[in-house]
Coordinates of C-alpha atoms in Angstrom, one line a residue:
M680 CA 15.1 32.7 18.1
S681 CA 12.6 35.1 16.6
E682 CA 9.2 35.7 18.3
P683 CA 5.9 35.3 16.5
S684 CA 4.2 38.6 15.6
L685 CA 0.5 39.3 16.1
I686 CA -0.9 40.1 12.7
K687 CA -4.5 40.4 13.7
S688 CA -4.1 43.0 16.5
T689 CA -7.6 43.4 17.8
E690 CA -9.9 40.8 19.4
A691 CA -12.6 41.7 16.9
D692 CA -10.3 40.9 14.0
R693 CA -9.3 37.6 15.5
E694 CA -12.9 36.6 16.2
A695 CA -13.8 37.5 12.6
T696 CA -11.0 35.3 11.4
F697 CA -12.0 32.5 13.7
A698 CA -15.6 32.7 12.4
A699 CA -14.3 32.5 8.8
S700 CA -12.1 29.5 9.8
C701 CA -15.2 27.7 11.3
H702 CA -17.0 28.3 8.1
L703 CA -14.1 26.8 6.1
L704 CA -14.0 23.8 8.5
H705 CA -17.7 23.0 7.9
E706 CA -17.2 23.5 4.2
L707 CA -14.4 21.0 4.1
L708 CA -16.5 18.5 6.1
E709 CA -19.4 18.9 3.7
E710 CA -17.1 18.5 0.7
L711 CA -15.5 15.4 2.2
S712 CA -19.0 13.9 2.9
N713 CA -19.7 14.0 -0.8
I714 CA -16.6 12.0 -1.7
G715 CA -17.3 8.3 -1.7
K716 CA -21.1 8.7 -1.1
A717 CA -22.7 5.3 -0.7
E718 CA -26.1 4.4 -2.1
E719 CA -27.2 2.9 1.2
G720 CA -26.2 6.2 3.0
G721 CA -23.1 7.7 4.4
M722 CA -19.8 7.4 2.6
T723 CA -17.3 4.7 1.9
R724 CA -13.6 5.6 1.5
L725 CA -11.6 2.4 1.9
L726 CA -7.8 2.6 1.9
Y727 CA -6.3 3.1 -1.6
S728 CA -9.7 3.2 -3.3
S729 CA -10.5 5.8 -5.9
S730 CA -12.7 7.7 -3.4
W731 CA -9.9 7.6 -0.8
L732 CA -7.4 9.0 -3.3
K733 CA -9.9 11.7 -4.4
A734 CA -10.3 12.9 -0.7
Q735 CA -6.6 13.1 -0.1
Q736 CA -6.0 15.0 -3.3
Y737 CA -8.9 17.4 -2.5
L738 CA -7.4 18.2 0.8
Q739 CA -3.9 18.7 -0.7
H740 CA -5.4 21.0 -3.3
V741 CA -7.1 23.2 -0.7
M742 CA -4.1 23.4 1.6
Q743 CA -1.7 24.2 -1.2
G744 CA -4.1 26.9 -2.5
K745 CA -4.0 28.5 0.9
G746 CA -0.3 28.6 1.2
L747 CA 0.6 25.5 3.3
V748 CA 3.5 23.3 2.3
T749 CA 2.1 19.8 1.7
S750 CA 3.8 16.4 1.2
Y751 CA 3.0 12.7 1.2
D752 CA 4.9 9.7 2.5
Q753 CA 5.1 6.2 1.0
S754 CA 2.0 5.0 2.8
G755 CA -0.2 7.9 1.5
N756 CA -0.3 10.0 4.6
L757 CA -0.8 13.6 3.7
Y758 CA 1.0 16.4 5.7
A759 CA 0.5 20.1 5.7
L760 CA 3.3 21.9 7.4
L761 CA 3.5 25.3 9.2
E762 CA 7.2 25.7 9.7
G763 CA 8.6 27.2 12.9
T764 CA 11.2 29.9 13.1
D765 CA 13.3 28.2 15.8
E766 CA 15.9 25.8 14.3
N767 CA 15.7 23.4 17.2
G768 CA 11.9 23.1 17.0
R769 CA 11.6 23.1 13.2
H770 CA 12.2 19.5 12.2
K771 CA 10.0 17.6 14.8
P772 CA 6.6 19.3 14.6
L773 CA 3.6 18.8 16.8
F774 CA 1.2 16.7 14.7
T775 CA -2.5 17.2 14.7
G776 CA -5.0 15.3 12.6
S777 CA -6.8 12.0 12.3
H778 CA -7.7 9.5 9.5
I779 CA -9.4 10.1 6.1
D780 CA -10.6 6.5 5.6
T781 CA -14.1 5.3 6.7
V782 CA -15.9 2.2 7.5
I783 CA -18.4 1.0 4.9
S784 CA -21.3 3.5 4.9
G785 CA -19.6 5.5 7.6
G786 CA -20.5 8.9 9.0
K787 CA -19.5 12.4 8.2
F788 CA -17.3 13.2 11.2
D789 CA -15.4 10.1 12.3
G790 CA -11.8 10.9 11.4
A791 CA -12.7 13.6 8.9
L792 CA -13.3 16.1 11.7
G793 CA -9.8 15.8 13.1
V794 CA -8.3 16.0 9.7
A795 CA -10.2 19.1 8.6
A796 CA -9.9 20.8 12.0
G797 CA -6.1 20.3 12.1
M798 CA -5.6 21.8 8.7
V799 CA -7.9 24.8 9.2
A800 CA -6.3 25.4 12.7
L801 CA -2.9 25.9 11.0
L802 CA -4.4 28.3 8.5
Y803 CA -6.0 30.3 11.3
L804 CA -2.9 30.5 13.4
N805 CA -0.8 31.6 10.4
E806 CA -3.2 34.3 9.5
V807 CA -3.5 35.7 13.0
Y808 CA 0.0 35.2 14.4
G809 CA 2.3 34.5 11.4
P810 CA 4.9 31.7 11.5
P811 CA 5.1 29.8 14.8
V812 CA 8.2 29.4 16.9
R813 CA 7.9 25.6 16.8
S814 CA 6.7 23.7 13.8
L815 CA 3.1 22.4 13.5
A816 CA 1.9 19.8 11.1
A817 CA -1.6 18.7 10.2
V818 CA -1.8 15.1 9.0
S819 CA -4.5 13.3 7.1
L820 CA -3.6 9.7 8.0
C821 CA -4.3 7.3 5.2
E822 CA -6.0 4.6 7.3
E823 CA -7.2 3.7 10.8
E824 CA -10.3 1.6 10.4
G825 CA -9.0 -1.7 9.0
S826 CA -12.1 -1.8 6.8
R827 CA -10.4 -3.0 3.6
F828 CA -7.4 -5.0 4.7
P829 CA -7.1 -7.0 7.9
F830 CA -4.8 -4.4 9.5
A831 CA -5.8 -1.3 11.5
F832 CA -3.9 1.9 12.2
W833 CA -1.7 1.5 9.1
G834 CA -1.4 5.3 8.8
S835 CA -0.1 6.0 12.3
R836 CA 1.8 2.7 12.5
S837 CA 3.8 3.6 9.3
V838 CA 4.5 7.2 10.7
T839 CA 5.8 5.8 14.0
G840 CA 7.7 3.0 12.4
S841 CA 5.9 0.3 14.4
N842 CA 5.0 -1.5 11.1
D843 CA 6.2 -1.4 7.5
W844 CA 5.6 -2.8 4.1
S845 CA 7.2 -6.1 4.9
A846 CA 4.5 -6.7 7.5
A847 CA 1.5 -5.2 5.7
G848 CA 2.3 -5.3 2.0
N849 CA 1.1 -8.8 1.3
L850 CA -2.2 -8.6 3.2
K851 CA -5.2 -9.1 0.9
D852 CA -8.7 -7.5 0.7
A853 CA -11.9 -9.5 0.0
E854 CA -11.2 -9.4 -3.7
G855 CA -7.6 -10.8 -3.3
I856 CA -5.8 -7.6 -4.0
R857 CA -2.6 -7.1 -2.1
M858 CA -2.2 -4.0 0.0
L859 CA 1.0 -3.1 -1.8
E860 CA -0.6 -3.5 -5.2
A861 CA -3.4 -1.2 -4.2
A862 CA -1.0 1.4 -2.9
E863 CA 1.0 1.3 -6.1
I864 CA -2.1 1.9 -8.2
C865 CA -2.6 5.1 -6.2
G866 CA 1.1 6.1 -6.7
F867 CA 2.4 5.1 -3.3
G868 CA 4.5 2.3 -1.9
P869 CA 8.2 1.7 -1.2
N870 CA 9.1 2.1 -4.9
S871 CA 7.5 5.5 -5.1
S872 CA 9.4 8.8 -4.9
Y873 CA 7.9 9.6 -1.5
P874 CA 9.9 9.3 1.7
V875 CA 9.2 6.7 4.4
R876 CA 8.1 9.7 6.5
P877 CA 9.0 13.4 6.0
F878 CA 8.8 14.3 9.7
E879 CA 9.0 12.7 13.1
P880 CA 6.4 13.9 15.6
D881 CA 7.3 15.8 18.7
G882 CA 3.7 15.1 19.9
Y883 CA 0.2 14.3 18.6
L884 CA -3.1 16.1 19.4
E885 CA -6.3 14.7 17.9
L886 CA -9.8 16.2 17.8
H887 CA -12.5 13.6 17.4
I888 CA -16.2 12.9 18.0
E889 CA -16.8 10.9 21.1
Q890 CA -18.6 8.0 19.3
G891 CA -20.6 7.5 22.4
A892 CA -23.4 9.2 24.3
V893 CA -21.7 10.2 27.6
L894 CA -21.0 13.9 26.7
E895 CA -24.5 14.4 25.2
R896 CA -26.3 12.7 28.1
T897 CA -24.4 14.7 30.7
G898 CA -24.7 18.0 28.8
T899 CA -20.9 18.3 28.6
S900 CA -19.1 20.3 25.8
I901 CA -15.6 18.8 25.8
G902 CA -14.3 15.3 26.6
I903 CA -10.6 15.2 27.8
V904 CA -9.4 11.7 27.1
T905 CA -7.4 10.1 29.9
D906 CA -6.9 6.6 28.5
I907 CA -7.6 4.7 25.4
V908 CA -8.9 1.2 26.1
G909 CA -6.9 -1.9 25.2
Q910 CA -8.5 -4.3 22.8
K911 CA -8.4 -8.0 22.3
R912 CA -10.3 -9.7 19.4
L913 CA -10.7 -13.4 19.0
D914 CA -12.2 -15.7 16.5
V915 CA -13.9 -18.6 18.2
M916 CA -14.7 -21.8 16.3
I917 CA -17.1 -24.4 17.7
T918 CA -17.3 -27.8 16.0
G919 CA -20.1 -30.3 16.6
E920 CA -21.8 -32.7 14.2
A921 CA -24.1 -31.6 11.4
N922 CA -27.1 -34.0 11.1
H923 CA -30.7 -34.3 9.9
A924 CA -33.1 -32.0 11.9
G925 CA -35.9 -34.5 11.7
T926 CA -34.2 -37.8 12.4
T927 CA -31.7 -36.9 15.1
P928 CA -33.1 -37.1 18.6
M929 CA -32.4 -34.1 20.8
H930 CA -30.2 -36.0 23.3
Y931 CA -28.1 -37.4 20.5
R932 CA -27.2 -34.1 19.0
K933 CA -23.9 -32.3 19.0
D934 CA -25.4 -28.9 18.2
A935 CA -22.6 -26.3 17.7
L936 CA -25.1 -23.5 17.9
I937 CA -26.5 -24.5 21.3
G938 CA -23.0 -24.6 22.7
A939 CA -22.0 -21.3 21.1
T940 CA -25.2 -19.6 22.4
E941 CA -24.6 -20.8 25.9
M942 CA -21.0 -19.5 25.8
I943 CA -22.1 -16.1 24.5
V944 CA -24.8 -15.7 27.2
R945 CA -22.4 -16.7 30.0
I946 CA -19.6 -14.4 28.7
H947 CA -22.2 -11.6 28.6
E948 CA -23.1 -12.2 32.2
L949 CA -19.4 -12.3 33.2
A950 CA -18.9 -8.9 31.5
L951 CA -21.8 -7.4 33.5
S952 CA -20.3 -8.7 36.7
Y953 CA -17.0 -6.9 35.9
G954 CA -18.8 -3.6 35.5
D955 CA -17.7 -0.5 33.6
P956 CA -15.5 0.2 31.7
L957 CA -15.1 -3.4 30.6
V958 CA -17.1 -4.3 27.5
A959 CA -17.4 -7.6 25.6
T960 CA -19.1 -7.9 22.2
V961 CA -19.9 -10.8 19.9
G962 CA -20.3 -8.9 16.6
T963 CA -20.4 -11.7 14.0
M964 CA -21.6 -15.3 13.9
E965 CA -21.6 -17.8 11.1
L966 CA -23.4 -21.2 11.0
L967 CA -22.5 -24.2 8.9
P968 CA -24.0 -25.7 6.9
G969 CA -26.6 -23.0 7.5
A970 CA -29.7 -24.9 6.4
V971 CA -33.1 -24.8 8.0
N972 CA -33.4 -28.6 8.2
V973 CA -29.8 -29.4 9.4
V974 CA -28.4 -29.3 13.0
P975 CA -25.6 -26.8 12.9
G976 CA -22.3 -28.6 12.8
K977 CA -19.9 -25.6 13.0
V978 CA -20.3 -22.2 14.4
S979 CA -17.8 -19.4 14.4
F980 CA -18.1 -16.1 16.2
T981 CA -16.0 -13.1 17.1
L982 CA -15.3 -11.8 20.6
D983 CA -14.2 -8.2 21.1
I984 CA -13.0 -7.3 24.7
R985 CA -12.0 -3.8 25.8
H986 CA -10.8 -2.2 29.1
T987 CA -8.5 0.6 30.3
D988 CA -6.5 -1.9 32.6
K989 CA -4.5 -4.6 30.8
G990 CA -4.5 -6.8 33.9
I991 CA -8.3 -6.8 34.2
M992 CA -8.7 -7.3 30.5
D993 CA -6.4 -10.3 30.5
R994 CA -8.1 -11.8 33.5
F995 CA -11.5 -11.5 31.9
I996 CA -10.3 -13.2 28.7
L997 CA -8.9 -16.1 30.7
E998 CA -12.3 -16.5 32.5
A999 CA -14.1 -16.2 29.1
L1000 CA -11.9 -19.0 27.6
L1001 CA -12.6 -21.2 30.6
I1002 CA -16.4 -20.6 30.0
I1003 CA -15.9 -21.6 26.3
S1004 CA -13.9 -24.8 27.2
A1005 CA -16.4 -25.9 29.9
S1006 CA -19.4 -25.3 27.7
A1007 CA -17.8 -27.2 24.8
A1008 CA -17.1 -30.2 27.1
R1009 CA -20.6 -30.1 28.5
N1010 CA -22.2 -30.2 25.1
R1011 CA -19.7 -32.7 23.6
L1012 CA -18.2 -30.1 21.2
H1013 CA -14.7 -29.1 20.2
A1014 CA -13.7 -25.4 20.8
E1015 CA -10.7 -23.5 19.5
W1016 CA -9.9 -19.9 19.2
Q1017 CA -7.4 -17.5 17.6
E1018 CA -6.4 -14.0 18.7
H1019 CA -6.2 -11.6 15.8
L1020 CA -5.8 -8.3 17.5
S1021 CA -4.1 -7.3 20.7
V1022 CA -3.7 -3.7 21.7
D1023 CA -2.7 -2.6 25.1
P1024 CA -4.4 0.2 26.9
V1025 CA -2.7 3.6 26.6
A1026 CA -2.7 6.6 28.9
M1027 CA -2.7 10.1 27.4
D1028 CA -0.1 12.6 28.5
E1029 CA -0.9 14.1 31.9
G1030 CA 0.6 17.4 31.0
W1031 CA -1.5 17.8 27.9
I1032 CA -4.6 16.7 29.9
E1033 CA -4.0 19.5 32.3
R1034 CA -3.5 22.1 29.6
I1035 CA -6.7 21.1 27.9
Q1036 CA -8.5 21.3 31.2
N1037 CA -7.1 24.7 31.8
A1038 CA -8.1 25.9 28.4
C1039 CA -11.7 24.6 28.9
E1040 CA -11.9 26.5 32.2
A1041 CA -10.5 29.7 30.6
L1042 CA -13.0 29.4 27.8
D1043 CA -15.9 28.5 30.2
F1044 CA -16.6 25.2 28.4
S1045 CA -17.9 22.4 30.4
Y1046 CA -15.6 19.4 30.3
R1047 CA -15.3 15.8 31.5
K1048 CA -12.2 13.6 31.9
M1049 CA -13.1 10.2 30.4
P1050 CA -11.6 7.1 28.8
S1051 CA -12.1 6.4 25.1
G1052 CA -13.9 3.1 24.5
A1053 CA -12.8 3.1 20.9
G1054 CA -9.3 2.8 19.5
H1055 CA -7.6 5.9 17.9
D1056 CA -4.4 6.8 16.2
A1057 CA -3.4 8.7 19.4
Q1058 CA -2.7 5.4 21.1
I1059 CA -0.2 4.5 18.4
F1060 CA 1.5 7.9 18.5
A1061 CA 1.7 7.6 22.3
E1062 CA 4.3 4.9 21.8
V1063 CA 6.8 7.4 20.5
C1064 CA 5.7 10.8 21.7
K1065 CA 3.3 12.7 24.0
A1066 CA -0.3 12.3 22.8
A1067 CA -3.7 13.7 23.8
M1068 CA -7.3 13.7 22.5
I1069 CA -10.2 16.2 22.6
F1070 CA -13.7 14.8 22.3
V1071 CA -16.9 16.6 21.1
P1072 CA -20.4 15.1 21.6
S1073 CA -22.0 12.6 19.2
Q1074 CA -25.8 12.9 18.9
N1075 CA -27.5 9.8 20.3
G1076 CA -24.0 8.2 20.6
L1077 CA -24.1 7.2 16.9
S1078 CA -20.9 6.5 15.0
H1079 CA -19.8 4.4 12.1
H1080 CA -23.3 5.2 10.9
P1081 CA -24.8 7.4 8.1
E1082 CA -26.7 9.4 10.7
E1083 CA -23.6 10.3 12.7
F1084 CA -24.0 13.9 13.8
T1085 CA -22.4 16.7 15.8
S1086 CA -23.7 20.2 15.8
E1087 CA -21.8 23.1 14.3
E1088 CA -21.7 24.8 17.7
E1089 CA -20.2 21.7 19.4
I1090 CA -17.6 21.3 16.6
N1091 CA -16.7 25.0 16.9
Q1092 CA -16.1 24.6 20.7
G1093 CA -13.8 21.6 20.1
F1094 CA -12.0 23.5 17.3
R1095 CA -11.4 26.5 19.6
V1096 CA -9.8 24.2 22.2
L1097 CA -7.7 22.6 19.6
V1098 CA -6.5 26.0 18.3
E1099 CA -5.6 27.1 21.8
M1100 CA -3.5 24.0 22.4
L1101 CA -1.7 24.4 19.1
Y1102 CA -1.1 28.1 19.9
Q1103 CA 0.3 27.3 23.3
Y1104 CA 2.7 24.8 21.8
G1105 CA 3.7 26.6 18.6
Y1106 CA 3.8 30.2 19.8
R1107 CA 4.0 30.3 23.6
G1108 CA 5.9 27.1 24.4
K1109 CA 9.6 27.1 25.4
T1110 CA 11.9 25.0 23.4
D1111 CA 13.4 23.4 26.5
E1112 CA 10.1 22.0 27.8

């Protein structure tokens, strides 16, 4: 097994290369922010859209131009490989990256930061240390958000094999276009020339903005993710009786909105009683017939529940459904619900958590161990390999928003921690670990 050679022999040379790498990282983020710019602000890059394809092709062009070997898989995930010299560690690289898709009018950093940082980190390591002992791969995952098709984490799920085209291909977007059809327009899909996946991951490391305000409010540079919350999402349908607003006495009414409002308030109070980190959110509501002079006959609303403990999350949902049933009965309404997302909480790898902590202490960066209240691709990879996440602050806690912002200094600190972790794995690590 050949050892890596130090190409940049002085600390000054390495720091100059790191500064140039940070400049390239911010340049990539700026260029990506111009792809899919939305009139209402931010950017929109939905899976298999023209802006999504342009972003992937742009990244491929940059990485190829700088000497990395790139490839796609059938789903449209883009890989940039830094191949290791050790035969045993060559074929299952450590993955680093995130997702390239956005929500509608999304921000500049969500997903894109991890993608750009992973690719630039490989370029830096190769320039300073040459080929690694064990392979490293930066990945621009095709999708995480579920903003176009009713299916989240398609990129990581297709890499890990937890879902395939038979499960996702016939899903339709708002315009009735099938997911497989959209993929084929972009040149992907099971009938393309691309493999199902070119590599299997030996591990997964993701740099991401926090998407919350904890790091900023506590003045902390780095978040070390301990767990990613589980999520349950339900569609709740309440049926009463639509009737004339002027001729229907109050005590005769079967007002679906009154019942739904009561349910929402009581579920909110229940969530407060559970305390952190449980959160429950009603994000959408629809009234039918939706007329100013008609008593609402039907109301549907969504319920999103998250917690790091599956047992607590399940108990809360049971109590929330009892609230819905009791309120429906009290108001002479009919209630039904359907679960459309269920993701268990996932713990990050303890060994990687310790390494990230040690790196922060060595670099004199303040850090905080914390759960992630948002879902991430790392939780999908954790099903098949060791996974870890590094957070950097989000100004005012904004995310999925055109004004999403993280300073260059904060990004550079997270990038330095990411580089150190990749270096430890690729260049210092023992193949029998």
